[in-house]
CSV table of C-alpha atoms and ligand atoms in Angstrom, one decimal:
chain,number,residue,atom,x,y,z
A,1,UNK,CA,0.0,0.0,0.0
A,2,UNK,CA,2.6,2.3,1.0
A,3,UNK,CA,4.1,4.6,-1.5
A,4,UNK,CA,7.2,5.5,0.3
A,5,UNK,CA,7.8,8.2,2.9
A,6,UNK,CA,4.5,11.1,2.1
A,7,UNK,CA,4.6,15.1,2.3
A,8,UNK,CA,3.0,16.7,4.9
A,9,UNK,CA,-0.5,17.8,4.6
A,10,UNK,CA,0.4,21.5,3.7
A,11,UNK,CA,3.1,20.6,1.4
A,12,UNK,CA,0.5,18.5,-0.4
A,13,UNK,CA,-1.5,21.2,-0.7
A,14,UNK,CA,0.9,23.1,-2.0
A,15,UNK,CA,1.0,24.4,-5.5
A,16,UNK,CA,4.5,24.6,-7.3
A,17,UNK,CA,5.9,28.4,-6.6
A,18,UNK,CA,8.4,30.5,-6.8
A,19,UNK,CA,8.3,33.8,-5.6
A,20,UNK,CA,10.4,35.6,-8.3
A,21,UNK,CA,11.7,34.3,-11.4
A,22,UNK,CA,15.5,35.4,-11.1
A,23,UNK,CA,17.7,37.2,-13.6
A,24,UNK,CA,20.1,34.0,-13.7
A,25,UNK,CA,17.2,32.1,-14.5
A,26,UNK,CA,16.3,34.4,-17.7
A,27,UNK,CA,19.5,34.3,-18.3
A,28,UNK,CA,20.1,30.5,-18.6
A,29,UNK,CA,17.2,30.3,-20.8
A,30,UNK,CA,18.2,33.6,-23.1
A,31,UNK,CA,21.8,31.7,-23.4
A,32,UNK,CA,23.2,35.3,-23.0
A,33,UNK,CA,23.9,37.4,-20.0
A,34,UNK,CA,22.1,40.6,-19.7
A,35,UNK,CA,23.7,44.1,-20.7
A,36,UNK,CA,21.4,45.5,-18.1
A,37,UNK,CA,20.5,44.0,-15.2
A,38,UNK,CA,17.3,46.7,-13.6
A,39,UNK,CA,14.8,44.3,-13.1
A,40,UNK,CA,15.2,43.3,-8.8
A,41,UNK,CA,15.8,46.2,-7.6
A,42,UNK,CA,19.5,45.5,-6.6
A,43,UNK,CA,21.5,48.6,-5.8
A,44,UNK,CA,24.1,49.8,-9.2
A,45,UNK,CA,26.7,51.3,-6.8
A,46,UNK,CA,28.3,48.7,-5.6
A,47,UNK,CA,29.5,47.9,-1.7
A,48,UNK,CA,31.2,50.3,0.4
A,49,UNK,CA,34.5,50.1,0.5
A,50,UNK,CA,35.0,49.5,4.4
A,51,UNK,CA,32.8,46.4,3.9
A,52,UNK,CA,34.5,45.4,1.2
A,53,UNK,CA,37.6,45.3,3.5
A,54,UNK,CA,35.5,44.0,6.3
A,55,UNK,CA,34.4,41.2,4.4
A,56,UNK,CA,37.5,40.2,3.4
A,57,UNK,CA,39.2,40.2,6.8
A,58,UNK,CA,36.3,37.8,7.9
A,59,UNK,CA,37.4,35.6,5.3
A,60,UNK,CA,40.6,35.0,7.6
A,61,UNK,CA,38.4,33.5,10.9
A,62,UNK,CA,36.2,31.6,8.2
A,63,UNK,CA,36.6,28.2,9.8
A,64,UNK,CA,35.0,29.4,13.3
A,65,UNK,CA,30.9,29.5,13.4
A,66,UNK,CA,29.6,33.1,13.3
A,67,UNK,CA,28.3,35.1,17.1
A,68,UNK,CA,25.1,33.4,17.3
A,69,UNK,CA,23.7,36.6,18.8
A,70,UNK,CA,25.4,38.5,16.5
A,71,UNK,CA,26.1,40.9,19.3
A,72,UNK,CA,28.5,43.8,17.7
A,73,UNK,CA,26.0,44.1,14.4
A,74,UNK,CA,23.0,44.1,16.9
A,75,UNK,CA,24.8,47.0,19.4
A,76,UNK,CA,25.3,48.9,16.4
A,77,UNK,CA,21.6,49.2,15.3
A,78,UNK,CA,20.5,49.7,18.8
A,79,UNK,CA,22.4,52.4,19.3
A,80,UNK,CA,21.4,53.8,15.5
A,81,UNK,CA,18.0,53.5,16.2
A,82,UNK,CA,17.6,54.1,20.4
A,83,UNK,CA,16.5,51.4,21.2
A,84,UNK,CA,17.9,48.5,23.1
A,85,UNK,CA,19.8,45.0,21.7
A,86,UNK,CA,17.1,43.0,23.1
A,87,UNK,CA,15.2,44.6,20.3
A,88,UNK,CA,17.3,44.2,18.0
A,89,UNK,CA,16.5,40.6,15.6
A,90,UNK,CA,18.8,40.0,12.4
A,91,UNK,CA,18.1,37.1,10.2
A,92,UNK,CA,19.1,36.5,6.8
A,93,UNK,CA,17.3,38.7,4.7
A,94,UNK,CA,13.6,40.3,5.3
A,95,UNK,CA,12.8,37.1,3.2
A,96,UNK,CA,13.8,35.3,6.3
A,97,UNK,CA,12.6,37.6,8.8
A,98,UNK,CA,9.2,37.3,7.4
A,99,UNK,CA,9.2,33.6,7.4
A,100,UNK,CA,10.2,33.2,11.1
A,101,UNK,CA,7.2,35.8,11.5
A,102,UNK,CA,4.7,33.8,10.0
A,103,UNK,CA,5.8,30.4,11.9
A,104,UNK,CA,6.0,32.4,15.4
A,105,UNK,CA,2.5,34.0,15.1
A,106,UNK,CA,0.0,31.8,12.8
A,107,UNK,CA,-1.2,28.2,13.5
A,108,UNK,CA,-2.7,26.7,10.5
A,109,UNK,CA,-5.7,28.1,9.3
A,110,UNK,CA,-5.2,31.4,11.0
A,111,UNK,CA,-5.2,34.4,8.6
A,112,UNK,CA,-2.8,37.3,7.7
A,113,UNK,CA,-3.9,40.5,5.5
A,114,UNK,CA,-1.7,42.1,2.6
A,115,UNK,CA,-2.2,44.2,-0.8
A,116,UNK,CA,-3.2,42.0,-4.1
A,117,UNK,CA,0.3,42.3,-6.4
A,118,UNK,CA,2.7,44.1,-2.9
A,119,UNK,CA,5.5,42.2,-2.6
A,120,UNK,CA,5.0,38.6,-2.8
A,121,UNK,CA,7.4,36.8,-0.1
A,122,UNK,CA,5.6,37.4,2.7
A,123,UNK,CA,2.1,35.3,1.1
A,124,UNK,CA,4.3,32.5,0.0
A,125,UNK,CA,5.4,32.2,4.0
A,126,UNK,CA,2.1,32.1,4.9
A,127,UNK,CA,0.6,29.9,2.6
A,128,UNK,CA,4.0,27.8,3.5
A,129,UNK,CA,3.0,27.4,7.2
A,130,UNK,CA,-0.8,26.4,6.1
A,131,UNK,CA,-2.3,30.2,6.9
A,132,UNK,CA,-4.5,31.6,4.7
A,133,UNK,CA,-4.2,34.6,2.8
A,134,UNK,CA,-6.7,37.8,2.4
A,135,UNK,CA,-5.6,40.2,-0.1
A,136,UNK,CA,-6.8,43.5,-0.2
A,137,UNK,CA,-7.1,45.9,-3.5
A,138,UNK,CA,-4.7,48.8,-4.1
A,139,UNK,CA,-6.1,52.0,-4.5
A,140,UNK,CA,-6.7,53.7,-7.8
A,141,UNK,CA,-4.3,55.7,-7.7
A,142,UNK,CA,-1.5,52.3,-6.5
A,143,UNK,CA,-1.3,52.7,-3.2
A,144,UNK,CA,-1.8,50.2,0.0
A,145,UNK,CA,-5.4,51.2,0.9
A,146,UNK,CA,-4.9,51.6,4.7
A,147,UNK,CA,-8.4,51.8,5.5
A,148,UNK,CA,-9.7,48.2,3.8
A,149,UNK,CA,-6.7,47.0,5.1
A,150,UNK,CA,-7.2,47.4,8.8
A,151,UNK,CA,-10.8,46.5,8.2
A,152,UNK,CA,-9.8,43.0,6.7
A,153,UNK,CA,-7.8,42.9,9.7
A,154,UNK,CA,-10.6,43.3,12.0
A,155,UNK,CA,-12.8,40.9,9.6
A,156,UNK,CA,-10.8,38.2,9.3
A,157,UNK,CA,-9.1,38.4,12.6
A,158,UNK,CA,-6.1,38.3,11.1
A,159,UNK,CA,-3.1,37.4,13.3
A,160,UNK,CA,-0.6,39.1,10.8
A,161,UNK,CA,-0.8,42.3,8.7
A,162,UNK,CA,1.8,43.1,6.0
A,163,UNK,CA,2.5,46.2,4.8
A,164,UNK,CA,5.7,47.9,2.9
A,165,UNK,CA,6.3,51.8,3.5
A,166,UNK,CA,7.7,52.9,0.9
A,167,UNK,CA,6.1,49.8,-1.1
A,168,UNK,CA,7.4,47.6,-3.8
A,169,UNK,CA,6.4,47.1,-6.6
A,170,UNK,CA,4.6,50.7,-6.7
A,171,UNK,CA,7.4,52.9,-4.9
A,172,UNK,CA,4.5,54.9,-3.1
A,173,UNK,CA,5.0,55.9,0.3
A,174,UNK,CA,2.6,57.2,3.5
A,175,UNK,CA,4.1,59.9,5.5
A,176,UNK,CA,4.0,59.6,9.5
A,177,UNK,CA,1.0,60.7,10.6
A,178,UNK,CA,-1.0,58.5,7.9
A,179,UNK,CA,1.0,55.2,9.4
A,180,UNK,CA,0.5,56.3,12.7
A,181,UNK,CA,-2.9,56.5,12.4
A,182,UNK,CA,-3.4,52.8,10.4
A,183,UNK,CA,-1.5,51.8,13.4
A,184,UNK,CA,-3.7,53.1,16.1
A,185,UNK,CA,-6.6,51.4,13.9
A,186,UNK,CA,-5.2,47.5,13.5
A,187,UNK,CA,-7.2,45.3,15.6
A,188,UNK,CA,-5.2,44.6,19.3
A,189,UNK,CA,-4.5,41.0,18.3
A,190,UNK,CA,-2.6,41.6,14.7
A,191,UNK,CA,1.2,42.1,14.5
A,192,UNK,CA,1.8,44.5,12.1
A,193,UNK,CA,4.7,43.6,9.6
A,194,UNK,CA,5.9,47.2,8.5
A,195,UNK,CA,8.3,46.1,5.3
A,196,UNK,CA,10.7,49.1,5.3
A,197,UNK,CA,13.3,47.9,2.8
A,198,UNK,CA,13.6,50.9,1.2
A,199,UNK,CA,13.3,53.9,3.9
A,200,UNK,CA,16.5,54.8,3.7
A,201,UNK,CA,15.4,56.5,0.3
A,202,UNK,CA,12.6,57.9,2.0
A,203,UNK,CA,12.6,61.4,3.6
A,204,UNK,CA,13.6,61.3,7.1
A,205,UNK,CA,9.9,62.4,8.1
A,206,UNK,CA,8.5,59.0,6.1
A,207,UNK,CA,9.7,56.6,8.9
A,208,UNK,CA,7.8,56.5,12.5
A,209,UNK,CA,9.2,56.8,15.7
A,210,UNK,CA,10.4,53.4,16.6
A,211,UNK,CA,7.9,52.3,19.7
A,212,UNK,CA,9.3,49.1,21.0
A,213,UNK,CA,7.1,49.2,23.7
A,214,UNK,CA,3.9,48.5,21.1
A,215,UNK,CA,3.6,44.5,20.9
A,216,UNK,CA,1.8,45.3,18.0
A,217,UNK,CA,4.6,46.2,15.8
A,218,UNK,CA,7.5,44.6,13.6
A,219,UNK,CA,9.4,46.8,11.5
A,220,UNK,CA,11.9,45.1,9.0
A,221,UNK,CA,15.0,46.5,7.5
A,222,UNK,CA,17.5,45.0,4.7
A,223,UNK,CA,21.2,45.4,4.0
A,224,UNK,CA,20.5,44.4,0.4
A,225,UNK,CA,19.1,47.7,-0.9
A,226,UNK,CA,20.8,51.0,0.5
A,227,UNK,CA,23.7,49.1,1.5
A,228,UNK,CA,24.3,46.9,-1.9
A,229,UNK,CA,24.8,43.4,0.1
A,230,UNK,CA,21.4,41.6,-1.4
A,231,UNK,CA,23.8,38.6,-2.8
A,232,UNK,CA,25.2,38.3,1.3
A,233,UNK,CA,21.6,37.7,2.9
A,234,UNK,CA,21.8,39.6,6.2
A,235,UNK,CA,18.7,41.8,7.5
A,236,UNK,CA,17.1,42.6,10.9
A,237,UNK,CA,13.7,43.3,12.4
A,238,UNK,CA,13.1,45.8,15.1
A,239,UNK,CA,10.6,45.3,18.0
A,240,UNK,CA,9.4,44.2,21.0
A,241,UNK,CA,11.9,42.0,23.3
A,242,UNK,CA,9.6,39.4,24.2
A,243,UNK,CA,9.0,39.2,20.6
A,244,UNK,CA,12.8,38.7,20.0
A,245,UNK,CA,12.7,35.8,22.7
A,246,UNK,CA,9.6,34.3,20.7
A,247,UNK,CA,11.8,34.1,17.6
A,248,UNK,CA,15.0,33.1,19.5
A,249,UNK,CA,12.9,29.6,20.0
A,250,UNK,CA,13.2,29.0,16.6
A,251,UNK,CA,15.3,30.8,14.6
A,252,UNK,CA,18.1,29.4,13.1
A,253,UNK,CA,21.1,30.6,15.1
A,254,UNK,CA,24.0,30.0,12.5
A,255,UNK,CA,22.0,31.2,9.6
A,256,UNK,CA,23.3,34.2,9.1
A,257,UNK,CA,27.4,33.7,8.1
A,258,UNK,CA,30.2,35.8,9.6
A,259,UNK,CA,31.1,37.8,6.0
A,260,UNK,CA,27.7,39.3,5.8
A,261,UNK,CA,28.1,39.9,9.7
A,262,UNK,CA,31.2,41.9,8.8
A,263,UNK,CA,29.9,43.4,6.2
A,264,UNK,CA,26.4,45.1,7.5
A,265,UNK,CA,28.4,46.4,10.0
A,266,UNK,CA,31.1,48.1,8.3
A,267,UNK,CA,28.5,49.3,6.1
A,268,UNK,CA,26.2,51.0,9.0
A,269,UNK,CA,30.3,52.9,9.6
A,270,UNK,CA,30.2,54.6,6.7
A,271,UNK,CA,27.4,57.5,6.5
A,272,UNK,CA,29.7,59.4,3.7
A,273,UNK,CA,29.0,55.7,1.2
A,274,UNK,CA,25.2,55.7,2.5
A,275,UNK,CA,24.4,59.4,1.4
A,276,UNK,CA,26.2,59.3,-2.0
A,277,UNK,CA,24.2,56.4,-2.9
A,278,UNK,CA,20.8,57.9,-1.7
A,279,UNK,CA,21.9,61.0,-3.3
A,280,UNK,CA,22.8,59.4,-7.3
A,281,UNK,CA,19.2,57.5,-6.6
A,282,UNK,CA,17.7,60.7,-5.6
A,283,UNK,CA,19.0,61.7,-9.2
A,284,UNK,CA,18.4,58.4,-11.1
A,285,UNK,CA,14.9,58.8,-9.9
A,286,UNK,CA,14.3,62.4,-11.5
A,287,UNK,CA,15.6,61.5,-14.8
A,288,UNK,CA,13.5,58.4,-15.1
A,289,UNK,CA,11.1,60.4,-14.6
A,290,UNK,CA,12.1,63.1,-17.2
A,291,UNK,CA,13.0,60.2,-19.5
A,292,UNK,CA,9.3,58.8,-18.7
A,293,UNK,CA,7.5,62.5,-19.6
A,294,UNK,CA,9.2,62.6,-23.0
A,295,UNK,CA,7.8,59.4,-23.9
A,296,UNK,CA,4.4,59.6,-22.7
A,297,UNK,CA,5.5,57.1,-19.9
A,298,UNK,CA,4.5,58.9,-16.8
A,299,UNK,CA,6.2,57.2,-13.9
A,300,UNK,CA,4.7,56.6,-10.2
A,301,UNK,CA,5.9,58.8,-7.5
A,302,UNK,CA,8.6,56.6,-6.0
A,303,UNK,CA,10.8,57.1,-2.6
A,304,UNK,CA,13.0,54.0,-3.7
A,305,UNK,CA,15.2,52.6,-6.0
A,306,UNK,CA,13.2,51.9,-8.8
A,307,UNK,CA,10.6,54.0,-10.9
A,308,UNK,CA,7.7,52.0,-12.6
A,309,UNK,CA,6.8,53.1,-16.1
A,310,UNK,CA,3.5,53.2,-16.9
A,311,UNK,CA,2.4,51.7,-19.9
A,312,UNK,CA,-1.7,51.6,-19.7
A,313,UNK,CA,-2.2,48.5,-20.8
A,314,UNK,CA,-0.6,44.7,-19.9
A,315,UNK,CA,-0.4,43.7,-23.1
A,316,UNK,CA,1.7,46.7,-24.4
A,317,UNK,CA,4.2,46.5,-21.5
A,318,UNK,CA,4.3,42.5,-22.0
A,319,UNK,CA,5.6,43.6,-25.1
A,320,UNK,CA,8.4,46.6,-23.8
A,321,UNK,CA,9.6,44.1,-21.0
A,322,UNK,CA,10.3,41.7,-24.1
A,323,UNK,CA,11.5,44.2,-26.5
A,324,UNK,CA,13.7,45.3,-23.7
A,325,UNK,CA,14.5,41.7,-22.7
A,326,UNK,CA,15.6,41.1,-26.4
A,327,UNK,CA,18.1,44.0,-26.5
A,328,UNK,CA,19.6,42.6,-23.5
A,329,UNK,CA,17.8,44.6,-20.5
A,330,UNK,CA,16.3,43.2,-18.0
A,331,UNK,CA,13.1,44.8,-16.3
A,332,UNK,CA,10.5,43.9,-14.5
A,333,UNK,CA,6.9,43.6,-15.2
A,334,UNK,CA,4.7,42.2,-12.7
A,335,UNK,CA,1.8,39.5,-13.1
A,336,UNK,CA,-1.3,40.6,-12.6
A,337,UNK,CA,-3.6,43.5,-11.7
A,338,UNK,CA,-2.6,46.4,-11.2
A,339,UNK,CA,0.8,46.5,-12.1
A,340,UNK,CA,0.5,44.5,-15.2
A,341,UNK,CA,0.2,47.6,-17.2
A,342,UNK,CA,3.8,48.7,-15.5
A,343,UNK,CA,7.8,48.0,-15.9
A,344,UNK,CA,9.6,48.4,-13.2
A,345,UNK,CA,13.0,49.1,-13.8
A,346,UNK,CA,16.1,49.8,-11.1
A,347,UNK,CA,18.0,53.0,-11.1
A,348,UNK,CA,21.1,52.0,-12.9
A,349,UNK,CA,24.2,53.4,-12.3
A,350,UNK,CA,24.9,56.7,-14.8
A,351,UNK,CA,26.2,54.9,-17.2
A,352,UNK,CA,23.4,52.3,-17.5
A,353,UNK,CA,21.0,55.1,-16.9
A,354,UNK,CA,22.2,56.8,-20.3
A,355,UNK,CA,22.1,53.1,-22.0
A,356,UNK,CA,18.5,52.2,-20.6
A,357,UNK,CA,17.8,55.9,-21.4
A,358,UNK,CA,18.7,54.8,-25.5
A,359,UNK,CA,17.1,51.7,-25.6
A,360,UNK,CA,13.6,52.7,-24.1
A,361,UNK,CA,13.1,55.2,-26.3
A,362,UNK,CA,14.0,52.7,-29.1
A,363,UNK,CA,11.6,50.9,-28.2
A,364,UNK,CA,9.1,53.4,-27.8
A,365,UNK,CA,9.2,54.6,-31.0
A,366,UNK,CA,9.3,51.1,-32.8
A,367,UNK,CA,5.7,50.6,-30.3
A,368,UNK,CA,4.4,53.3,-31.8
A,369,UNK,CA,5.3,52.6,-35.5
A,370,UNK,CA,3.4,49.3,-34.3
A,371,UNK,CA,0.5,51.2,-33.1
A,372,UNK,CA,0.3,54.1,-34.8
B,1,LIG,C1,14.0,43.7,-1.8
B,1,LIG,C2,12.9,43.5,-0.8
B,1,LIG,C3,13.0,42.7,0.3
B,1,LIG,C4,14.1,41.7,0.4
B,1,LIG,O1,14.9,41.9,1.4
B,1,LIG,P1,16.1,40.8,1.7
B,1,LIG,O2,16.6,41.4,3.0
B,1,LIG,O3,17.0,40.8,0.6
B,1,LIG,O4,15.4,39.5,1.9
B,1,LIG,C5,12.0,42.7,1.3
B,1,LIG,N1,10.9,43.5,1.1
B,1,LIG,C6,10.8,44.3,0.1
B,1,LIG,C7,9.6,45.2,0.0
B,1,LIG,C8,11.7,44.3,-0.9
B,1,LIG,O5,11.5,45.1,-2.0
């Protein structure tokens, strides 16, 4: 009778995912490597250079297991963001963080609230731990609608709400008083996921005071973006210490290695790298959205690393992101509503800005010959 060993219920129920299809992926199946490469919003300037050294003078204690409690990193952020190092959790990645989440707050069968087409790691946790998922509509004009969120929140009762400030894929932001609000409004019982990936990008006055105190609240940050060390995996969540004990019970406690360690810290020592990279986004940003104008492309308002295009229609970006794909540039363009009718596309480096700058305009003008 027996088939051999079986999956686990959930993993039976599973359908085959993957979160994102990745560049090396595309790339495998292209047979070519891309000339571009502004389609996961990875950062075009690079590492600092004290990681850089950092990193390589970790290399040299290599054989020994990394600080568990990753105590140096963790003092560092405390003391950056006043709070304590109790309060301090660093995993690898947000990906991570918002896995251990899920596990530490949901049973199976509980619920957890996000946006329909935000970013898409933190459903495929959930549906991973056997929780179900309530997705709420953007707004018309792509933004997180705070409003149905917190009262999906309070009709589901949801044990988990998701929400990225600024957001990916749109780039759109709240300001303070607008998150402090949606905060005082969540349901008691829901932890509040606050996906801030990109707030370095963001105006200082976009970011809320950090309340530790709140239960209520996890905020998530990421070395990958700002900081350029996505391929290293190293990220940390700030909030309550009980919270941080909760996780402590099951997170993996060598899972983050000792280079990346080195590295994030280094990287949080050197303010003058930090600003020069905010500041040549900062630029990027404005001549996207020059670039976009000319074109009849109007961008999104975006306080991060990437600007999406707007093409008004899915099946005429299907066709840019593959036009661009074929002349060796890789965007992104999301599935389904509503940012099918978008490409999202990394601020490049100056040099790939005034490449990307050619070819979209190539390609805009051959769309139109098509059209017109
Ligand atoms: C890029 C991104 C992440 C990924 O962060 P890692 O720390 O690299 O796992 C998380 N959330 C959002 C919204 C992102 O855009």
């Amino acid at each position: 009778m027996s088939n051999g060993p079986q999956y686990s219920t959930i993993i039976r129920s599973l359908e085959p995912s993957v979160p994102f299809v990745s560049p090396f992926t595309i790339e495998r199946d292209m047979g070519r490597p891309f000339r571009l490469r502004l389609g996961a919003n990875e950062s075009s300037f690079g590492i600092s250079p004290k990681a850089f050294k950092a990193m390589n003078e970790a290399l040299e204690t290599l054989y020994w297991y990394c600080d568990p409690e990753a105590y140096d990193l963790r003092q560092a952020l405390a003391k950056r963001h006043g709070v304590t190092v109790k309060e301090i959790l660093i995993g690898s990645g947000i990906d991570d963080l918002l896995g251990l989440t899920v596990r530490t707050f949901m049973d199976p069968g509980d619920v957890a609230v996000t946006s329909m087409g935000t970013y898409p790691t933190f459903a495929y946790h959930v549906k991973g731990y056997g929780g179900k998922i309530h997705f709420v509509p953007y707004t018309e004009d792509f933004r997180n609608d705070l409003g149905a969120l917190v009262d999906a929140a309070k009709r589901t009762n949801a044990k988990l709400l998701y929400l990225a400030n600024p957001d990916n894929p749109s780039g759109t932001h709240y300001s303070k008083p607008q998150v402090e609000s949606f905060l005082n409004n969540v349901p008691d019982c829901c932890l509040v996921i606050l996906d801030e990936a990109y707030i370095e990008f963001a105006p200082r006055d976009v970011g809320t005071p950090i309340q530790t105190h709140d239960r209520r609240v996890i905020r998530m940050r990421t070395f990958s973006k700002v900081y350029g060390l996505a391929g290293a995996r190293i990220g940390y969540a700030i909030t309550n210490s009980e919270t941080v004990d909760a996780f402590d019970k099951v997170r993996l406690h060598y899972g983050v290695n000792s280079v990346a360690l080195a590295g994030a810290l280094a990287s949080l020592n050197d303010p003058t790298f930090e600003r020069t990279v905010i500041q040549e986004v900062q630029r990027g940003r404005h001549e996207y959205e020059t670039l976009g104008n000319k074109l009849g492309l109007p961008v999104l308002p975006s306080y991060t690393n990437f600007v999406c295009f707007n093409l008004q229609d899915m099946a005429v970006a299907k066709r840019v992101a593959l036009e661009l794909k074929k002349r060796g540039v890789f965007v992104r363009q999301a599935n389904g509503q509503p940012f099918d009718r978008f490409i999202r596309v990394t601020v490049g480096s100056p040099t790939e800005r005034t490449i990307f700058s050619e070819i979209l305009s190539e390609v805009a003008t051959l769309l139109e010959v098509i059209h017109g």
